[in-house]
């Protein structure tokens, strides 16, 4: 007795099985445009999709989604397979089914689980309800209290369904000028203190001998190893190491 598995409403234990001869006959009819043979053949091979889906089911909340995507790969395989290729259909179909599933997982790696979506949509409905009862805009705290959930959970779920916004998106625009989102975001790396510190560093670098300066630039600005630097400037690694240490001591003295 075969194991009963119901997925997407399909009882896979009740699916018919095909012999190799029957498969070849159906595939020939499919190539000739027989729609009934195509539908029957696809139905008979749903077990193949299920066997592949089971490898990846741990990566999603709902295996039905993977099964449907796997069926897309099966249908593509059926429509593109040719008996004249001389290989077993499953040999041809498995990579196509796997490819569709992997593409789905790759593109949907940031997909939001159903539970999180449900909480987020409930929060949106709660906000509409609260604002309909009051002229004021509902706060996250009020929404969370109404839903009897922690504020952090409501915020997390709402953030999860929010669409990403481009930093180049205009938040204000007129005929003469426009402001983008990135114009309103400060950059901690460009503070006056850091800018002044960088100026001091480059001033100190300019006091080094050319060879020492070149080594530090390659090591700490280009990210190269001492071996790579030694090959580029024609010195041994030991010489590069000694010059680098001397240069670092000199920089500390200049910047102290």
Steps between C-alpha positions, in 0.01 A plus 500: 500500500651832397532781752212746477608862455250776429653821372319783322189283527666217305505150654827374356432141607210490254704615202546246219843357425641464150730239357788614280310382192187692601705812570661488155164451331350795683803719427469426130134597510591818689749595228218454251284750691276268701378718790331212683822297494691805630264553796499132589879475478547806722257355753687168502831675572390711796672247727828605340433860605412390852822301537701811414292738711568288808871590474424871539182504711693597816584836342141627471196533723262359241619201288200553272680803355801287407276230354330752271835640388627146443196434281601798287837334445328169417275666243798673338680166485200329339461774241869502407586130517563305182501121486773516237743629765527142619495560877247410768244776558580522872869554420399800289227630733673492839752780425220720365282443806793559734594814306152649539494425873847643559412813303187542710697457823774736383259773389279446802775488762351815650143374487291573807337207678123475505483552877690829480287620208181418692609705802605790275169507312310476829702798625407701190133417548524594868657834408216576257246411769665722763536793262136466393402542865728800556629801309856425617746269329526167683838434664681168499442479875124537453496240224703256710273555802190438290651179359633398844848451354842642592593819315822345367306216334259736326790715377693196377204362305416837342864553400510152347226577245627850418639548151865612483548864404775626271733765644464678166124532536389864497325617817453854367517640150421819314600649167836624627617248755427167665597325821556126527481273802879478522514879543328456837728225631813592689825311447698429816809437287509860379496693827725802544710307753563208265566735206764685705650170614533384138671825404749448784564142387574598142723783614695248709522258203657773291789524747605138428758388252343400167576131553341491848199704386451266204506195728239644739272604216513152349459327837224708659325675212516227236477212748802307371710252698868547573580223248301677228669831578846339501441355153375833365787719629777243470594464868495199732209457741739560792604836351137597440413405858787707642417805289133474592577490872733798471236693306230425759725623782568818301125559443420459869765754589375745238136472607558500880 
